[in-house]
Amino acid sequence: KYLAVSALSPTFASICSTDAEYASPFPTENVILQESWIQQREFLNIEYLKSLEPDRLLHNFKTNAGLPSSATPLEGWEASGIGLRGHFTGHYLSAASFAVKKYQDPILCKNLDYMIEELSKCQMALGKGYLSAFPETDFDILETSVEGVWAPYYTYHKIMQGLMDVFINTDNKKAYDMLLGMADYVEMRMSKLNETTISKMLYTTQANPSNEPGGMNEILYKLYNLSKDEKHLKLAQIFDRKWFLMPLANNE
């Protein structure tokens, strides 16, 4: 028999035998670390999360949506002119939500509630369910020339994953509604493209491709598992590319 992890997407889980035994991860809140260097690292990470200023994490989202922000912009990959800006905020939402679920930290709980409210305002201002720290024109460039942008779907996925984790870990319904809106935006864009364009847009065989879509298929399969809406399943399958999956299925 095969041993499979339940977190795998349906695409991969479906290739396992029908009599497979499935292993599920322990709930985060049920895992208590004993005093050790690992526990120290956990506390260090949580303190780092608490040190981050929500308004700085939100800055590029607000300016992109035309909303006022007086916060000092972050630097590095989150700098205002960098294509990946916004992805770290997605990671923050995920990490903070797991810390809240496990420890009910009041500071992170307050920060998450505030950020979801502010990101919702950004999404409403941008319209069509779109939510990002970079402009929609990055997707226009991706669809027409592939080059010239830095992984917009990769970044978009991180934000979607952050919202999903906030919903699952803290039961924030608004985060789930925002996630649905982001998926609707992707469906709207994909519905306008032919298969040739999609194939070219998602072909990423070189190292560090600028058109990398990240885990868009994974997040959409996870969303389908929550929503049971067939449109999310069909949308996820668009991001499954045979040139990538078939060699893996053949152990290549």
PDB file of N, CA and C in Angstrom, residues 37-83:
ATOM      1  N   TRP A  37      15.864  24.101  21.924  1.00  0.00           N
ATOM      2  CA  TRP A  37      16.235  25.126  20.945  1.00  0.00           C
ATOM      3  C   TRP A  37      15.139  25.283  19.890  1.00  0.00           C
ATOM      4  N   ILE A  38      14.370  24.209  19.639  1.00  0.00           N
ATOM      5  CA  ILE A  38      13.267  24.306  18.671  1.00  0.00           C
ATOM      6  C   ILE A  38      12.168  25.211  19.231  1.00  0.00           C
ATOM      7  N   GLN A  39      11.845  25.032  20.509  1.00  0.00           N
ATOM      8  CA  GLN A  39      10.848  25.895  21.138  1.00  0.00           C
ATOM      9  C   GLN A  39      11.327  27.352  21.143  1.00  0.00           C
ATOM     10  N   GLN A  40      12.606  27.553  21.374  1.00  0.00           N
ATOM     11  CA  GLN A  40      13.157  28.910  21.352  1.00  0.00           C
ATOM     12  C   GLN A  40      12.975  29.548  19.981  1.00  0.00           C
ATOM     13  N   ARG A  41      13.183  28.748  18.942  1.00  0.00           N
ATOM     14  CA  ARG A  41      13.008  29.271  17.573  1.00  0.00           C
ATOM     15  C   ARG A  41      11.544  29.627  17.314  1.00  0.00           C
ATOM     16  N   GLU A  42      10.641  28.814  17.838  1.00  0.00           N
ATOM     17  CA  GLU A  42       9.217  29.119  17.668  1.00  0.00           C
ATOM     18  C   GLU A  42       8.875  30.457  18.326  1.00  0.00           C
ATOM     19  N   PHE A  43       9.320  30.638  19.546  1.00  0.00           N
ATOM     20  CA  PHE A  43       9.050  31.895  20.250  1.00  0.00           C
ATOM     21  C   PHE A  43       9.718  33.077  19.551  1.00  0.00           C
ATOM     22  N   LEU A  44      10.925  32.843  19.029  1.00  0.00           N
ATOM     23  CA  LEU A  44      11.638  33.896  18.315  1.00  0.00           C
ATOM     24  C   LEU A  44      10.864  34.312  17.062  1.00  0.00           C
ATOM     25  N   ASN A  45      10.346  33.328  16.347  1.00  0.00           N
ATOM     26  CA  ASN A  45       9.559  33.625  15.148  1.00  0.00           C
ATOM     27  C   ASN A  45       8.295  34.404  15.491  1.00  0.00           C
ATOM     28  N   ILE A  46       7.630  34.018  16.577  1.00  0.00           N
ATOM     29  CA  ILE A  46       6.399  34.703  16.971  1.00  0.00           C
ATOM     30  C   ILE A  46       6.699  36.148  17.383  1.00  0.00           C
ATOM     31  N   GLU A  47       7.812  36.350  18.103  1.00  0.00           N
ATOM     32  CA  GLU A  47       8.188  37.711  18.483  1.00  0.00           C
ATOM     33  C   GLU A  47       8.498  38.548  17.247  1.00  0.00           C
ATOM     34  N   TYR A  48       9.103  37.910  16.250  1.00  0.00           N
ATOM     35  CA  TYR A  48       9.373  38.623  14.996  1.00  0.00           C
ATOM     36  C   TYR A  48       8.062  39.037  14.327  1.00  0.00           C
ATOM     37  N   LEU A  49       7.109  38.131  14.270  1.00  0.00           N
ATOM     38  CA  LEU A  49       5.810  38.459  13.681  1.00  0.00           C
ATOM     39  C   LEU A  49       5.173  39.636  14.403  1.00  0.00           C
ATOM     40  N   LYS A  50       5.289  39.663  15.712  1.00  0.00           N
ATOM     41  CA  LYS A  50       4.685  40.732  16.512  1.00  0.00           C
ATOM     42  C   LYS A  50       5.411  42.067  16.330  1.00  0.00           C
ATOM     43  N   SER A  51       6.645  41.996  15.849  1.00  0.00           N
ATOM     44  CA  SER A  51       7.414  43.228  15.644  1.00  0.00           C
ATOM     45  C   SER A  51       7.066  43.930  14.344  1.00  0.00           C
ATOM     46  N   LEU A  52       6.426  43.225  13.439  1.00  0.00           N
ATOM     47  CA  LEU A  52       6.092  43.797  12.133  1.00  0.00           C
ATOM     48  C   LEU A  52       4.889  44.728  12.248  1.00  0.00           C
ATOM     49  N   GLU A  53       4.970  45.874  11.599  1.00  0.00           N
ATOM     50  CA  GLU A  53       3.903  46.877  11.661  1.00  0.00           C
ATOM     51  C   GLU A  53       2.879  46.615  10.554  1.00  0.00           C
ATOM     52  N   PRO A  54       1.631  46.365  10.913  1.00  0.00           N
ATOM     53  CA  PRO A  54       0.601  46.090   9.910  1.00  0.00           C
ATOM     54  C   PRO A  54       0.502  47.150   8.816  1.00  0.00           C
ATOM     55  N   ASP A  55       0.625  48.422   9.178  1.00  0.00           N
ATOM     56  CA  ASP A  55       0.482  49.477   8.174  1.00  0.00           C
ATOM     57  C   ASP A  55       1.599  49.459   7.145  1.00  0.00           C
ATOM     58  N   ARG A  56       2.781  48.997   7.542  1.00  0.00           N
ATOM     59  CA  ARG A  56       3.866  48.865   6.571  1.00  0.00           C
ATOM     60  C   ARG A  56       3.596  47.690   5.634  1.00  0.00           C
ATOM     61  N   LEU A  57       3.039  46.615   6.177  1.00  0.00           N
ATOM     62  CA  LEU A  57       2.676  45.464   5.349  1.00  0.00           C
ATOM     63  C   LEU A  57       1.567  45.818   4.370  1.00  0.00           C
ATOM     64  N   LEU A  58       0.734  46.778   4.734  1.00  0.00           N
ATOM     65  CA  LEU A  58      -0.412  47.167   3.920  1.00  0.00           C
ATOM     66  C   LEU A  58      -0.094  48.276   2.921  1.00  0.00           C
ATOM     67  N   HIS A  59       1.030  48.933   3.097  1.00  0.00           N
ATOM     68  CA  HIS A  59       1.309  50.162   2.338  1.00  0.00           C
ATOM     69  C   HIS A  59       1.148  50.004   0.831  1.00  0.00           C
ATOM     70  N   ASN A  60       1.824  49.030   0.241  1.00  0.00           N
ATOM     71  CA  ASN A  60       1.766  48.877  -1.221  1.00  0.00           C
ATOM     72  C   ASN A  60       0.374  48.486  -1.711  1.00  0.00           C
ATOM     73  N   PHE A  61      -0.371  47.753  -0.883  1.00  0.00           N
ATOM     74  CA  PHE A  61      -1.751  47.420  -1.246  1.00  0.00           C
ATOM     75  C   PHE A  61      -2.599  48.685  -1.314  1.00  0.00           C
ATOM     76  N   LYS A  62      -2.417  49.567  -0.337  1.00  0.00           N
ATOM     77  CA  LYS A  62      -3.218  50.790  -0.292  1.00  0.00           C
ATOM     78  C   LYS A  62      -2.875  51.734  -1.433  1.00  0.00           C
ATOM     79  N   THR A  63      -1.595  51.930  -1.676  1.00  0.00           N
ATOM     80  CA  THR A  63      -1.214  52.836  -2.766  1.00  0.00           C
ATOM     81  C   THR A  63      -1.662  52.285  -4.115  1.00  0.00           C
ATOM     82  N   ASN A  64      -1.601  50.958  -4.278  1.00  0.00           N
ATOM     83  CA  ASN A  64      -2.066  50.343  -5.523  1.00  0.00           C
ATOM     84  C   ASN A  64      -3.560  50.527  -5.713  1.00  0.00           C
ATOM     85  N   ALA A  65      -4.294  50.578  -4.608  1.00  0.00           N
ATOM     86  CA  ALA A  65      -5.751  50.745  -4.668  1.00  0.00           C
ATOM     87  C   ALA A  65      -6.171  52.209  -4.649  1.00  0.00           C
ATOM     88  N   GLY A  66      -5.189  53.107  -4.602  1.00  0.00           N
ATOM     89  CA  GLY A  66      -5.511  54.524  -4.578  1.00  0.00           C
ATOM     90  C   GLY A  66      -5.980  55.020  -3.229  1.00  0.00           C
ATOM     91  N   LEU A  67      -5.653  54.285  -2.168  1.00  0.00           N
ATOM     92  CA  LEU A  67      -6.042  54.670  -0.815  1.00  0.00           C
ATOM     93  C   LEU A  67      -4.844  55.298  -0.102  1.00  0.00           C
ATOM     94  N   PRO A  68      -5.092  56.231   0.803  1.00  0.00           N
ATOM     95  CA  PRO A  68      -3.984  56.923   1.474  1.00  0.00           C
ATOM     96  C   PRO A  68      -3.219  56.014   2.425  1.00  0.00           C
ATOM     97  N   SER A  69      -1.910  56.221   2.500  1.00  0.00           N
ATOM     98  CA  SER A  69      -1.056  55.508   3.442  1.00  0.00           C
ATOM     99  C   SER A  69       0.131  56.387   3.793  1.00  0.00           C
ATOM    100  N   SER A  70       0.370  56.558   5.071  1.00  0.00           N
ATOM    101  CA  SER A  70       1.511  57.352   5.540  1.00  0.00           C
ATOM    102  C   SER A  70       2.611  56.464   6.105  1.00  0.00           C
ATOM    103  N   ALA A  71       2.463  55.150   5.946  1.00  0.00           N
ATOM    104  CA  ALA A  71       3.439  54.202   6.492  1.00  0.00           C
ATOM    105  C   ALA A  71       4.737  54.226   5.694  1.00  0.00           C
ATOM    106  N   THR A  72       5.825  53.881   6.345  1.00  0.00           N
ATOM    107  CA  THR A  72       7.112  53.754   5.671  1.00  0.00           C
ATOM    108  C   THR A  72       7.125  52.454   4.877  1.00  0.00           C
ATOM    109  N   PRO A  73       7.365  52.518   3.571  1.00  0.00           N
ATOM    110  CA  PRO A  73       7.346  51.283   2.768  1.00  0.00           C
ATOM    111  C   PRO A  73       8.410  50.296   3.234  1.00  0.00           C
ATOM    112  N   LEU A  74       8.128  49.018   3.092  1.00  0.00           N
ATOM    113  CA  LEU A  74       9.128  47.991   3.344  1.00  0.00           C
ATOM    114  C   LEU A  74      10.158  48.019   2.221  1.00  0.00           C
ATOM    115  N   GLU A  75      11.275  47.347   2.444  1.00  0.00           N
ATOM    116  CA  GLU A  75      12.334  47.326   1.433  1.00  0.00           C
ATOM    117  C   GLU A  75      12.522  45.903   0.913  1.00  0.00           C
ATOM    118  N   GLY A  76      13.638  45.681   0.229  1.00  0.00           N
ATOM    119  CA  GLY A  76      13.910  44.359  -0.326  1.00  0.00           C
ATOM    120  C   GLY A  76      12.887  43.971  -1.379  1.00  0.00           C
ATOM    121  N   TRP A  77      12.430  42.731  -1.332  1.00  0.00           N
ATOM    122  CA  TRP A  77      11.454  42.253  -2.306  1.00  0.00           C
ATOM    123  C   TRP A  77      10.086  42.910  -2.122  1.00  0.00           C
ATOM    124  N   GLU A  78       9.890  43.615  -1.015  1.00  0.00           N
ATOM    125  CA  GLU A  78       8.626  44.308  -0.780  1.00  0.00           C
ATOM    126  C   GLU A  78       8.705  45.790  -1.130  1.00  0.00           C
ATOM    127  N   ALA A  79       9.808  46.221  -1.701  1.00  0.00           N
ATOM    128  CA  ALA A  79       9.953  47.619  -2.099  1.00  0.00           C
ATOM    129  C   ALA A  79       8.927  47.979  -3.174  1.00  0.00           C
ATOM    130  N   SER A  80       8.595  49.253  -3.239  1.00  0.00           N
ATOM    131  CA  SER A  80       7.496  49.716  -4.094  1.00  0.00           C
ATOM    132  C   SER A  80       7.666  49.385  -5.566  1.00  0.00           C
ATOM    133  N   GLY A  81       8.901  49.275  -6.047  1.00  0.00           N
ATOM    134  CA  GLY A  81       9.103  49.016  -7.473  1.00  0.00           C
ATOM    135  C   GLY A  81       9.385  47.568  -7.817  1.00  0.00           C
ATOM    136  N   ILE A  82       9.251  46.680  -6.860  1.00  0.00           N
ATOM    137  CA  ILE A  82       9.572  45.265  -7.081  1.00  0.00           C
ATOM    138  C   ILE A  82       8.305  44.480  -7.443  1.00  0.00           C
ATOM    139  N   GLY A  83       8.395  43.632  -8.446  1.00  0.00           N
ATOM    140  CA  GLY A  83       7.227  42.897  -8.929  1.00  0.00           C
ATOM    141  C   GLY A  83       6.606  41.970  -7.905  1.00  0.00           C
TER     142      GLY A  83
END
